[in-house]
PDB file of C-alpha atoms and ligand atoms in Angstrom:
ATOM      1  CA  UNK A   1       0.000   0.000   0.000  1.00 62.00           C
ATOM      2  CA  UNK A   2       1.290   3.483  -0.673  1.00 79.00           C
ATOM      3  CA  UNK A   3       1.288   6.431   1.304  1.00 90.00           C
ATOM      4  CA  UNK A   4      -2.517   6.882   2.905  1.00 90.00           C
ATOM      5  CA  UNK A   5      -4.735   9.937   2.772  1.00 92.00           C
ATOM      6  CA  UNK A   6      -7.322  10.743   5.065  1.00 92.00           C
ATOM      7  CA  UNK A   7     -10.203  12.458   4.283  1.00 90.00           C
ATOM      8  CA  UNK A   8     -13.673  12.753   6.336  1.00 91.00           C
ATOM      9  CA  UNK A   9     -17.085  11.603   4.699  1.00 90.00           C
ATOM     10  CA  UNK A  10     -20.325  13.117   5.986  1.00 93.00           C
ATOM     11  CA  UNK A  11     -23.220  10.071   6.130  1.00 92.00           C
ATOM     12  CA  UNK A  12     -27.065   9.942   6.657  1.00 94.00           C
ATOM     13  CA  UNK A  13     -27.128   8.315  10.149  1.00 94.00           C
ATOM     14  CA  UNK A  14     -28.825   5.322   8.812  1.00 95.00           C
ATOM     15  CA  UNK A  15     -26.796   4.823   5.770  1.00 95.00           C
ATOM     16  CA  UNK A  16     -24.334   4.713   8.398  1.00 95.00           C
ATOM     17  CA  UNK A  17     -25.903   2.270  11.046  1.00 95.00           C
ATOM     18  CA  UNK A  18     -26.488   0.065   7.749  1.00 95.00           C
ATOM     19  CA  UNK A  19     -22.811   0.615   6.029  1.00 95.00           C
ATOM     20  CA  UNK A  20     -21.882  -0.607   9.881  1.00 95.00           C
ATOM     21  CA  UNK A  21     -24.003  -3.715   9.502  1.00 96.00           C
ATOM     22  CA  UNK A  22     -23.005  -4.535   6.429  1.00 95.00           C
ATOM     23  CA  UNK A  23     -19.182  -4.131   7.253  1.00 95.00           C
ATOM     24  CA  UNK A  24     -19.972  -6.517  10.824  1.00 95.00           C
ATOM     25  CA  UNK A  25     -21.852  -9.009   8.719  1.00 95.00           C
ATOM     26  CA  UNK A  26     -19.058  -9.391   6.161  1.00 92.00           C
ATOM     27  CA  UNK A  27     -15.832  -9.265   8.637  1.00 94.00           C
ATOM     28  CA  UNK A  28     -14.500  -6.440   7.540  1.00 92.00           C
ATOM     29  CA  UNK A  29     -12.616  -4.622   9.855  1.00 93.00           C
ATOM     30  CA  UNK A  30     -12.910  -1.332   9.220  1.00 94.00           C
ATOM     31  CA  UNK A  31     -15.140   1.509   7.866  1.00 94.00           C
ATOM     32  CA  UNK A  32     -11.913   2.856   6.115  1.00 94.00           C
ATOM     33  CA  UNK A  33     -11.556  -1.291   4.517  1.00 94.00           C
ATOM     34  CA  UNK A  34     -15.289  -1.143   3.267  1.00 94.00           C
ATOM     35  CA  UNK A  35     -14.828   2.164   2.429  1.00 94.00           C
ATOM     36  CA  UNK A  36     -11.539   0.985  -0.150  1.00 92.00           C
ATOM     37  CA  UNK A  37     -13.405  -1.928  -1.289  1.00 90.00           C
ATOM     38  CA  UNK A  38     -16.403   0.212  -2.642  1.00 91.00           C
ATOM     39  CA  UNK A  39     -13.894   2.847  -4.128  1.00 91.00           C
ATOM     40  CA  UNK A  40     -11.649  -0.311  -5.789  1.00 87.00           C
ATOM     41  CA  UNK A  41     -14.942  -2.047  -6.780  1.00 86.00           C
ATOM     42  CA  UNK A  42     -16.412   1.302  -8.483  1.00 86.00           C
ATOM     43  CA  UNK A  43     -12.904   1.732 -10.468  1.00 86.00           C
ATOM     44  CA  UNK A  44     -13.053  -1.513 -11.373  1.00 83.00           C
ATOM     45  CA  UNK A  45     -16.180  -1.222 -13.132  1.00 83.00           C
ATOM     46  CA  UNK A  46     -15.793   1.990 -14.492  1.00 82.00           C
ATOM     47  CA  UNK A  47     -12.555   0.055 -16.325  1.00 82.00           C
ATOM     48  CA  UNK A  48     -15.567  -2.596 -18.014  1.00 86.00           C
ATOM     49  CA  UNK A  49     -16.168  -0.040 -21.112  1.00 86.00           C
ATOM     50  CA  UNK A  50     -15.063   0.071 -24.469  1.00 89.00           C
ATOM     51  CA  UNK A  51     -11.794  -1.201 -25.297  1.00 90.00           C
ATOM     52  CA  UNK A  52      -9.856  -0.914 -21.981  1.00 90.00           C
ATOM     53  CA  UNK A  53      -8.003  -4.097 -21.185  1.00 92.00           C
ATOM     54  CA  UNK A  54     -10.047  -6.094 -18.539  1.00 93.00           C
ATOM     55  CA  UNK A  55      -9.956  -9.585 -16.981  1.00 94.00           C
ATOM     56  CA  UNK A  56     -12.633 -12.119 -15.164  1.00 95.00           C
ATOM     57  CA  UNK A  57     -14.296 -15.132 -14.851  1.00 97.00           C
ATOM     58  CA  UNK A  58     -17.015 -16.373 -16.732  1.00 97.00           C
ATOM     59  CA  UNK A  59     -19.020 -19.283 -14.886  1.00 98.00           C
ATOM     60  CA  UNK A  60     -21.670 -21.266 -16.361  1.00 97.00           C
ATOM     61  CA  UNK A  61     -24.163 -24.435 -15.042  1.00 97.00           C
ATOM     62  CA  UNK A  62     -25.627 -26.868 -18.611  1.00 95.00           C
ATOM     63  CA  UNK A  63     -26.751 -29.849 -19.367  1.00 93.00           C
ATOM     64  CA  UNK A  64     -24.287 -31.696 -21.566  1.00 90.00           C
ATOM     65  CA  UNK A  65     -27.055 -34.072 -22.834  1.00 91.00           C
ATOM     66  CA  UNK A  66     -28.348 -30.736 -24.690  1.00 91.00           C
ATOM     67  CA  UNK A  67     -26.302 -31.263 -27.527  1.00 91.00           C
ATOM     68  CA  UNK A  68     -27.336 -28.161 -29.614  1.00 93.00           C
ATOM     69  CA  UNK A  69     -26.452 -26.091 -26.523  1.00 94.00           C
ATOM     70  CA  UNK A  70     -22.855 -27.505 -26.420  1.00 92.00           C
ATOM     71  CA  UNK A  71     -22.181 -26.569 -30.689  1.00 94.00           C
ATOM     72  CA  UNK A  72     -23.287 -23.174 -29.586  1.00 94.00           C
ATOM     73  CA  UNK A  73     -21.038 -22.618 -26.620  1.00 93.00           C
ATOM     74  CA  UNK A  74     -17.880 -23.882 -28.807  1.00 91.00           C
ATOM     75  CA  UNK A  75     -19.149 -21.938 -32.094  1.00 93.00           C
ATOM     76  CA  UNK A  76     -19.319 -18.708 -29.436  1.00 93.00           C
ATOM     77  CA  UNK A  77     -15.783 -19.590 -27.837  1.00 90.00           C
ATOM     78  CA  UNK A  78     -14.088 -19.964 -31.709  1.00 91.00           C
ATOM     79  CA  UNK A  79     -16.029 -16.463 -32.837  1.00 91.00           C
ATOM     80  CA  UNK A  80     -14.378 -14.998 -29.421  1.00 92.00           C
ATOM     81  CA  UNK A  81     -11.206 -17.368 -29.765  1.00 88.00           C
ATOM     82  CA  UNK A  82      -8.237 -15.405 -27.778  1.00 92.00           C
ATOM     83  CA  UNK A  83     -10.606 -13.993 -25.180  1.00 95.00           C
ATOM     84  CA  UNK A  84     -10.707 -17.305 -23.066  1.00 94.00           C
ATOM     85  CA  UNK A  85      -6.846 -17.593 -21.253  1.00 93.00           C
ATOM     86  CA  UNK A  86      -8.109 -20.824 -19.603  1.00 94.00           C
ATOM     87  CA  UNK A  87     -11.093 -23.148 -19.208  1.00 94.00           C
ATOM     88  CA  UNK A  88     -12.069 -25.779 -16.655  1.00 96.00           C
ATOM     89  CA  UNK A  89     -15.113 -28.512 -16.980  1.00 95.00           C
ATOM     90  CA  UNK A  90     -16.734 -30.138 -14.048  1.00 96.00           C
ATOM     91  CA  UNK A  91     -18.628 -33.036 -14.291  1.00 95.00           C
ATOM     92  CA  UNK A  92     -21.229 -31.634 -10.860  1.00 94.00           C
ATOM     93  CA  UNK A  93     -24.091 -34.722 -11.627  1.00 94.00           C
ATOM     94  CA  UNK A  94     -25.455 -36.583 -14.051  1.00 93.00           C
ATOM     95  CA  UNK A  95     -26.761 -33.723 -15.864  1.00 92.00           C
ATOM     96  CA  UNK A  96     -24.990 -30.926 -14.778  1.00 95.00           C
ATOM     97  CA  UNK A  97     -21.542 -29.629 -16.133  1.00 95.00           C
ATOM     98  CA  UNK A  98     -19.799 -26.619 -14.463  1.00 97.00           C
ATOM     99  CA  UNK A  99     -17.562 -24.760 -16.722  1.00 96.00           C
ATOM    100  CA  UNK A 100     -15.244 -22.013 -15.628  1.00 97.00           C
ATOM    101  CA  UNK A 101     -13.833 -19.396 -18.475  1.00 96.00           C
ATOM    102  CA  UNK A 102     -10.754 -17.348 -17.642  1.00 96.00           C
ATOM    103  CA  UNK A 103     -11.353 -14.256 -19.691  1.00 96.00           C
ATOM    104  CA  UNK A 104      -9.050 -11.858 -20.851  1.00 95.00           C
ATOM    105  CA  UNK A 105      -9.507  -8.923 -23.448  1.00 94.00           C
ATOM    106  CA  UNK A 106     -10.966  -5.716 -24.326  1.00 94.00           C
ATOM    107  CA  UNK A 107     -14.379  -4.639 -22.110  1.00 94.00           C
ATOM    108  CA  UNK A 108     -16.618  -4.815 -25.081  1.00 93.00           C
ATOM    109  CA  UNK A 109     -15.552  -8.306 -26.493  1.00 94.00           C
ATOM    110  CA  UNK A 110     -15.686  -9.795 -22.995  1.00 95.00           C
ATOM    111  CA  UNK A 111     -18.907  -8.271 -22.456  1.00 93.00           C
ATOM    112  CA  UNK A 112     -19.998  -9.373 -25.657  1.00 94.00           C
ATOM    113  CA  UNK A 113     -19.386 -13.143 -25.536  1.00 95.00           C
ATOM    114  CA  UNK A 114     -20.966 -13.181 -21.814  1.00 95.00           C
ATOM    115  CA  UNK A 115     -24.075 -11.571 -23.611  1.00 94.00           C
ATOM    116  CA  UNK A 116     -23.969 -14.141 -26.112  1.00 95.00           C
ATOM    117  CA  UNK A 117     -23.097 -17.577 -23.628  1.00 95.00           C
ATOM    118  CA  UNK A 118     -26.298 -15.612 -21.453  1.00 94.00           C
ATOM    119  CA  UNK A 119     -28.587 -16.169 -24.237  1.00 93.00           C
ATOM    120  CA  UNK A 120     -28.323 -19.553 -25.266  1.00 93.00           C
ATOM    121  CA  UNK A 121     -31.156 -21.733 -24.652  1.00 90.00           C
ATOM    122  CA  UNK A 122     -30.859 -24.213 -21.778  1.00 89.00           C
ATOM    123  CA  UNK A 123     -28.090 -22.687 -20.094  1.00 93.00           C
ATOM    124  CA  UNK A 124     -29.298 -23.062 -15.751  1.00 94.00           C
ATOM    125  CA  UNK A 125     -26.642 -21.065 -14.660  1.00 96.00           C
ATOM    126  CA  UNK A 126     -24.319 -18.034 -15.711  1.00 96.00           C
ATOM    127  CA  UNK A 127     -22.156 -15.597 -13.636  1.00 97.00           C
ATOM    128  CA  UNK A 128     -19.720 -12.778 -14.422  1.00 95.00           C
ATOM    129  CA  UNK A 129     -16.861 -11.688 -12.358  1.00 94.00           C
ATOM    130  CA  UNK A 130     -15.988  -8.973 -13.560  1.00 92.00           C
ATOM    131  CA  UNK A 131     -12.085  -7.755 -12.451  1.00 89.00           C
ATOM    132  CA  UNK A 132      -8.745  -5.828 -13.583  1.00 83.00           C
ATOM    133  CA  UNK A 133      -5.253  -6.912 -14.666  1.00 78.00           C
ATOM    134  CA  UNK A 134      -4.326  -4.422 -12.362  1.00 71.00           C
ATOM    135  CA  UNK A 135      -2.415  -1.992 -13.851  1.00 62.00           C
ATOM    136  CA  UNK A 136      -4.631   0.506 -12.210  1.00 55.00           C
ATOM    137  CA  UNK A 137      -5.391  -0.784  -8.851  1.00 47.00           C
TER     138      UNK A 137
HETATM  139 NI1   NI B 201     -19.656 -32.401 -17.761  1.00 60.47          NI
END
């Protein structure tokens, strides 16, 4: 961590008595720790736009017995080849497959094939982690 700045922040007492809640409920140890997580976590998503470099995970629950839906996802993963750094499969139960993409590119593109995996038919499951490489922390 670099050199620290203090600054005051004026709060609505219940926005506070909440904020305070929410900072017990999660273990975090600090209003100033919250308060750096929200600020990171707003940066972070002002970084998803356009073509600024970004980086995530792309998590999705299917049925591998739905063959059409399985010739979609690896048509959309060739259109978007280069995006995915890194896949795993997980066999969860007999008809459930987790699959884990590593994503890597520009904002729009990742954003893009998520849209795209999101509207396939049969898909139970998708999530988006959206995060940085980290070259502006
Ligand atoms: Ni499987």
């Amino acid at each position: 961590m670099g050199e620290l700045r203090r600054f005051g922040v004026s709060i609505e007492a219940e926005l506070g008595d909440r904020f305070d809640a929410h900072l017990r409920a999660k273990g975090i140890p600090s209003r100033s720790e919250g308060i750096r997580d929200l600020v990171r976590n707003a940066l972070v998503a002002a970084e998803w736009t356009g073509t600024q470099e970004v980086a995530g995970t792309i998590s999705m629950v299917y049925d591998h017995h739905r063959r059409e839906l399985l010739a979609k996802l690896m048509d959309l993963q060739h259109d978007y080849h280069g995006l995915t750094v890194a896949s795993q499969h997980v066999h969860l139960q007999h008809d459930a497959c987790l699959e884990v993409l590593i994503v890597k590119g520009p904002a729009s593109r990742v954003q893009g094939l998520f849209d795209r995996l999101r509207a396939i038919k049969g898909m139970k499951h998708i999530a988006i982690t959206r995060t940085t490489p980290g070259h502006r922390p």
